């Protein structure tokens, strides 16, 4: 639990005159769930994008401790960062952003298929995750035939198929009611921290933050407060 | 009305790169429709001025070519209208939610799409003027056509442009119904308004236009009746094809979904699912080619056999000229039909990419290779296109099997030419698809 998987040191990012990140340092441990909170425009999404290698920071170091060894992702080019995202990270966005013409199982299998995994194996893996997330029997449905919460759980399943070390979620429950939101969070925790993966979740929702191990409060691009949650959330074995 | 005009101009002026691209697309589409429609009508008019024994024959051929081209052109016009309607949906339903009154929305819709169509029409007229000298180089009846014989003339041009503008205004009004009925309904991206009514209107308009053109040019009733009969027959064939085509594409796509394994499983699966999601939309994009390639083979074989027989006997100068003209006519019709399909593919693809910009951006963020997505998109168009063009060509060849066999033995060159034309058409669409790839890359990296 104490080995760090992701480390950021004095990360800064500016957009023209706007300072989005003003020197952020943090560590994320294996199997840890970290929530990032803060007012709108405080830099949450920017931080998540830097940690995830979606954008490169202006200064500072971001180190990923992958099974193969430490990797400085801030120094990688666009191609290298894309490979890191594909191989080591999983993502869940506010809206599921599933492909509307593919079935649930095909949507979940897509990252594997694009990586050259055989169709049958890919769909078997996808089916496993859909079952784990309580979506058995819905494998053949299209996103349009699923509720918002179900779509979001399909997106959660899709974030797991590549066996990522860290899963990033930007307001994954932002479009859901509180009960559905709790279900999706439960699903996210179960499939990440419950399976030895780390979770970084940006949220405005106190309840979502409450089930994470740690909450980072951001203001004007700085971490102004760090809060450890006890009791720890129940970890569901998978 | 003042408010509406101000709002429209505001929304047109303010906008990101991609929303400006979605403004430009309908303009380009209307320009292509206008340029081709004017050129086709202008060229057809020339054939109605030919005198002599074969006048009626040339006239029916010209009418046939116009009929074949009117449907894909109207499809393209419909795509352009759909595209601008889809774009407007987002603005309008937001304004509707904010409580804008119906007449403001109606006026805005008609104003915006007519403005876009008008801009496209102006560009299209210029395109027609530029195309005329080029097509004027073609040889018909042993002589160069000359630009003057292709230009439609001021009156005809204005008439045609006004008709196209009216069509744009009507289809935008039809597209608005969804917004007026339910301000929330159009917010869901899945249900793109179907334009079946527009298609009905379009077919009616085509029939009417044919009859009207006949009357206006004062051809004797015999020819008008022949042409009307022909237009009706093709209308009917097209209607039947419109029922069979989507079904067939659906069946093939279902098989392809199951067969999508191996190295390119992702893109094959995605392409097949795209077609299966809406076989009608897939069909609409390529249907223009169906009848054209059918006729091309039919006529190609006919020409080859006639050629072979004429070669053995003594052939008159007149016959030789006629055969040459037929060959040019077929090639030209096939070419214009493929250009129209390519333009319509470009518009639809660009619209699809813009519609799904968030999805593509999210896939890019996950580090998914966009190349695969891009290939899937291309395959989803090319696969039906190949099926439809080769399928209807084969169907034609089977229908006249003995003749096709003779032609293949006695005059293989003529058939090879037809095959090459088909291949060139498919290549044209493929190039168009390639041309939309940078847009996908840009959309994925933006936002
Ligand atoms: N691409 C960009 N170009 C210019 N400025 C940007 C860009 N992205 C973010 N910003 C600015 O950086 C600051 C931080 O933005 P960020 O998206 O990280 O905020 P956030 O905390 O995620 O807000 P929210 O809760 O509203 O999502 C904001 O002031 C924003 O305007
Ligand atoms: Mg944000």
Short mmCIF file of N, CA and C in Angstrom, two decimals, chain B residues 157-217:
data_model
loop_
_atom_site.label_atom_id
_atom_site.label_comp_id
_atom_site.label_asym_id
_atom_site.label_seq_id
_atom_site.Cartn_x
_atom_site.Cartn_y
_atom_site.Cartn_z
N UNK B 157 -30.29 29.54 -65.65
CA UNK B 157 -29.46 29.53 -64.45
C UNK B 157 -30.24 30.07 -63.26
N UNK B 158 -30.88 31.22 -63.49
CA UNK B 158 -31.64 31.83 -62.38
C UNK B 158 -32.76 30.89 -61.92
N UNK B 159 -33.46 30.32 -62.88
CA UNK B 159 -34.57 29.42 -62.57
C UNK B 159 -34.09 28.25 -61.72
N UNK B 160 -33.00 27.65 -62.16
CA UNK B 160 -32.45 26.48 -61.49
C UNK B 160 -31.98 26.85 -60.07
N UNK B 161 -31.31 28.00 -59.97
CA UNK B 161 -30.80 28.44 -58.67
C UNK B 161 -31.94 28.69 -57.71
N UNK B 162 -32.99 29.34 -58.20
CA UNK B 162 -34.14 29.63 -57.34
C UNK B 162 -34.78 28.32 -56.87
N UNK B 163 -34.89 27.36 -57.79
CA UNK B 163 -35.48 26.07 -57.42
C UNK B 163 -34.67 25.40 -56.31
N UNK B 164 -33.34 25.43 -56.43
CA UNK B 164 -32.48 24.81 -55.42
C UNK B 164 -32.60 25.53 -54.08
N UNK B 165 -32.68 26.85 -54.13
CA UNK B 165 -32.83 27.63 -52.89
C UNK B 165 -34.14 27.30 -52.20
N UNK B 166 -35.20 27.19 -53.02
CA UNK B 166 -36.50 26.85 -52.46
C UNK B 166 -36.43 25.49 -51.78
N UNK B 167 -35.75 24.56 -52.44
CA UNK B 167 -35.61 23.21 -51.88
C UNK B 167 -34.89 23.27 -50.53
N UNK B 168 -33.84 24.09 -50.46
CA UNK B 168 -33.09 24.22 -49.20
C UNK B 168 -33.98 24.79 -48.11
N UNK B 169 -34.77 25.82 -48.47
CA UNK B 169 -35.65 26.45 -47.48
C UNK B 169 -36.69 25.46 -46.98
N UNK B 170 -37.28 24.70 -47.93
CA UNK B 170 -38.32 23.73 -47.56
C UNK B 170 -37.75 22.66 -46.63
N UNK B 171 -36.57 22.13 -47.01
CA UNK B 171 -36.06 21.04 -46.18
C UNK B 171 -35.63 21.54 -44.81
N UNK B 172 -35.23 22.81 -44.72
CA UNK B 172 -34.87 23.33 -43.40
C UNK B 172 -36.12 23.51 -42.55
N UNK B 173 -37.22 23.89 -43.18
CA UNK B 173 -38.49 24.02 -42.44
C UNK B 173 -38.93 22.66 -41.93
N UNK B 174 -38.78 21.64 -42.80
CA UNK B 174 -39.14 20.29 -42.38
C UNK B 174 -38.27 19.85 -41.22
N UNK B 175 -36.99 20.20 -41.29
CA UNK B 175 -36.06 19.81 -40.23
C UNK B 175 -36.39 20.50 -38.91
N UNK B 176 -37.08 21.62 -38.99
CA UNK B 176 -37.38 22.40 -37.79
C UNK B 176 -38.50 21.78 -36.95
N UNK B 177 -39.35 20.98 -37.61
CA UNK B 177 -40.51 20.44 -36.91
C UNK B 177 -40.12 19.82 -35.57
N UNK B 178 -39.02 19.07 -35.58
CA UNK B 178 -38.59 18.40 -34.36
C UNK B 178 -38.36 19.38 -33.22
N UNK B 179 -37.79 20.52 -33.54
CA UNK B 179 -37.48 21.51 -32.50
C UNK B 179 -38.77 22.11 -31.95
N UNK B 180 -39.70 22.40 -32.85
CA UNK B 180 -40.93 23.04 -32.40
C UNK B 180 -41.75 22.08 -31.55
N UNK B 181 -41.75 20.81 -31.96
CA UNK B 181 -42.56 19.85 -31.22
C UNK B 181 -41.99 19.64 -29.82
N UNK B 182 -40.70 19.38 -29.73
CA UNK B 182 -40.13 19.11 -28.42
C UNK B 182 -38.75 19.75 -28.29
N UNK B 183 -38.65 20.75 -27.45
CA UNK B 183 -37.36 21.43 -27.33
C UNK B 183 -36.26 20.51 -26.80
N UNK B 184 -36.65 19.48 -26.04
CA UNK B 184 -35.63 18.60 -25.46
C UNK B 184 -35.25 17.49 -26.43
N UNK B 185 -36.21 17.12 -27.31
CA UNK B 185 -36.02 15.95 -28.17
C UNK B 185 -34.75 16.00 -28.99
N UNK B 186 -34.48 17.14 -29.61
CA UNK B 186 -33.35 17.21 -30.52
C UNK B 186 -32.01 17.21 -29.80
N UNK B 187 -32.06 17.36 -28.48
CA UNK B 187 -30.79 17.35 -27.74
C UNK B 187 -30.11 15.98 -27.80
N UNK B 188 -30.91 14.93 -27.94
CA UNK B 188 -30.30 13.60 -28.06
C UNK B 188 -29.73 13.48 -29.46
N UNK B 189 -28.48 13.05 -29.51
CA UNK B 189 -27.81 13.04 -30.80
C UNK B 189 -28.21 11.85 -31.66
N UNK B 190 -28.74 10.82 -31.02
CA UNK B 190 -29.03 9.60 -31.77
C UNK B 190 -30.07 9.84 -32.86
N UNK B 191 -31.17 10.57 -32.50
CA UNK B 191 -32.22 10.65 -33.50
C UNK B 191 -32.04 11.85 -34.43
N UNK B 192 -31.27 11.61 -35.46
CA UNK B 192 -31.12 12.58 -36.54
C UNK B 192 -32.42 12.55 -37.34
N UNK B 193 -32.98 13.73 -37.65
CA UNK B 193 -34.25 13.71 -38.36
C UNK B 193 -34.15 12.99 -39.69
N UNK B 194 -35.07 12.09 -39.92
CA UNK B 194 -35.12 11.39 -41.21
C UNK B 194 -35.81 12.30 -42.22
N UNK B 195 -35.36 12.25 -43.44
CA UNK B 195 -35.87 13.17 -44.44
C UNK B 195 -36.68 12.44 -45.50
N UNK B 196 -37.50 11.48 -45.07
CA UNK B 196 -38.22 10.68 -46.06
C UNK B 196 -39.19 11.56 -46.85
N UNK B 197 -39.79 12.53 -46.16
CA UNK B 197 -40.72 13.42 -46.84
C UNK B 197 -39.99 14.22 -47.92
N UNK B 198 -38.78 14.64 -47.57
CA UNK B 198 -37.98 15.40 -48.53
C UNK B 198 -37.72 14.55 -49.77
N UNK B 199 -37.46 13.24 -49.51
CA UNK B 199 -37.18 12.38 -50.64
C UNK B 199 -38.39 12.25 -51.55
N UNK B 200 -39.56 12.10 -50.93
CA UNK B 200 -40.79 12.03 -51.70
C UNK B 200 -40.95 13.28 -52.55
N UNK B 201 -40.78 14.42 -51.88
CA UNK B 201 -40.90 15.70 -52.56
C UNK B 201 -39.89 15.76 -53.71
N UNK B 202 -38.69 15.26 -53.44
CA UNK B 202 -37.62 15.31 -54.44
C UNK B 202 -37.99 14.50 -55.67
N UNK B 203 -38.52 13.29 -55.44
CA UNK B 203 -38.88 12.45 -56.58
C UNK B 203 -40.01 13.12 -57.37
N UNK B 204 -40.98 13.67 -56.64
CA UNK B 204 -42.06 14.39 -57.29
C UNK B 204 -41.52 15.55 -58.12
N UNK B 205 -40.59 16.28 -57.50
CA UNK B 205 -40.00 17.43 -58.19
C UNK B 205 -39.26 17.00 -59.45
N UNK B 206 -38.56 15.86 -59.35
CA UNK B 206 -37.82 15.37 -60.50
C UNK B 206 -38.78 15.05 -61.65
N UNK B 207 -39.86 14.35 -61.31
CA UNK B 207 -40.86 14.01 -62.33
C UNK B 207 -41.43 15.29 -62.94
N UNK B 208 -41.79 16.22 -62.05
CA UNK B 208 -42.37 17.47 -62.51
C UNK B 208 -41.41 18.25 -63.39
N UNK B 209 -40.17 18.31 -62.94
CA UNK B 209 -39.16 19.07 -63.67
C UNK B 209 -38.95 18.49 -65.06
N UNK B 210 -38.94 17.16 -65.14
CA UNK B 210 -38.77 16.49 -66.43
C UNK B 210 -39.89 16.88 -67.38
N UNK B 211 -41.13 16.79 -66.88
CA UNK B 211 -42.28 17.12 -67.71
C UNK B 211 -42.26 18.59 -68.11
N UNK B 212 -41.93 19.43 -67.10
CA UNK B 212 -41.91 20.86 -67.35
C UNK B 212 -40.86 21.21 -68.41
N UNK B 213 -39.68 20.59 -68.25
CA UNK B 213 -38.60 20.85 -69.21
C UNK B 213 -39.07 20.46 -70.61
N UNK B 214 -39.74 19.32 -70.68
CA UNK B 214 -40.24 18.86 -71.97
C UNK B 214 -41.19 19.88 -72.58
N UNK B 215 -42.12 20.36 -71.77
CA UNK B 215 -43.09 21.34 -72.26
C UNK B 215 -42.40 22.62 -72.69
N UNK B 216 -41.48 23.08 -71.81
CA UNK B 216 -40.84 24.36 -72.04
C UNK B 216 -40.05 24.33 -73.35
N UNK B 217 -39.44 23.19 -73.64
CA UNK B 217 -38.63 23.11 -74.84
C UNK B 217 -39.47 22.77 -76.06
#
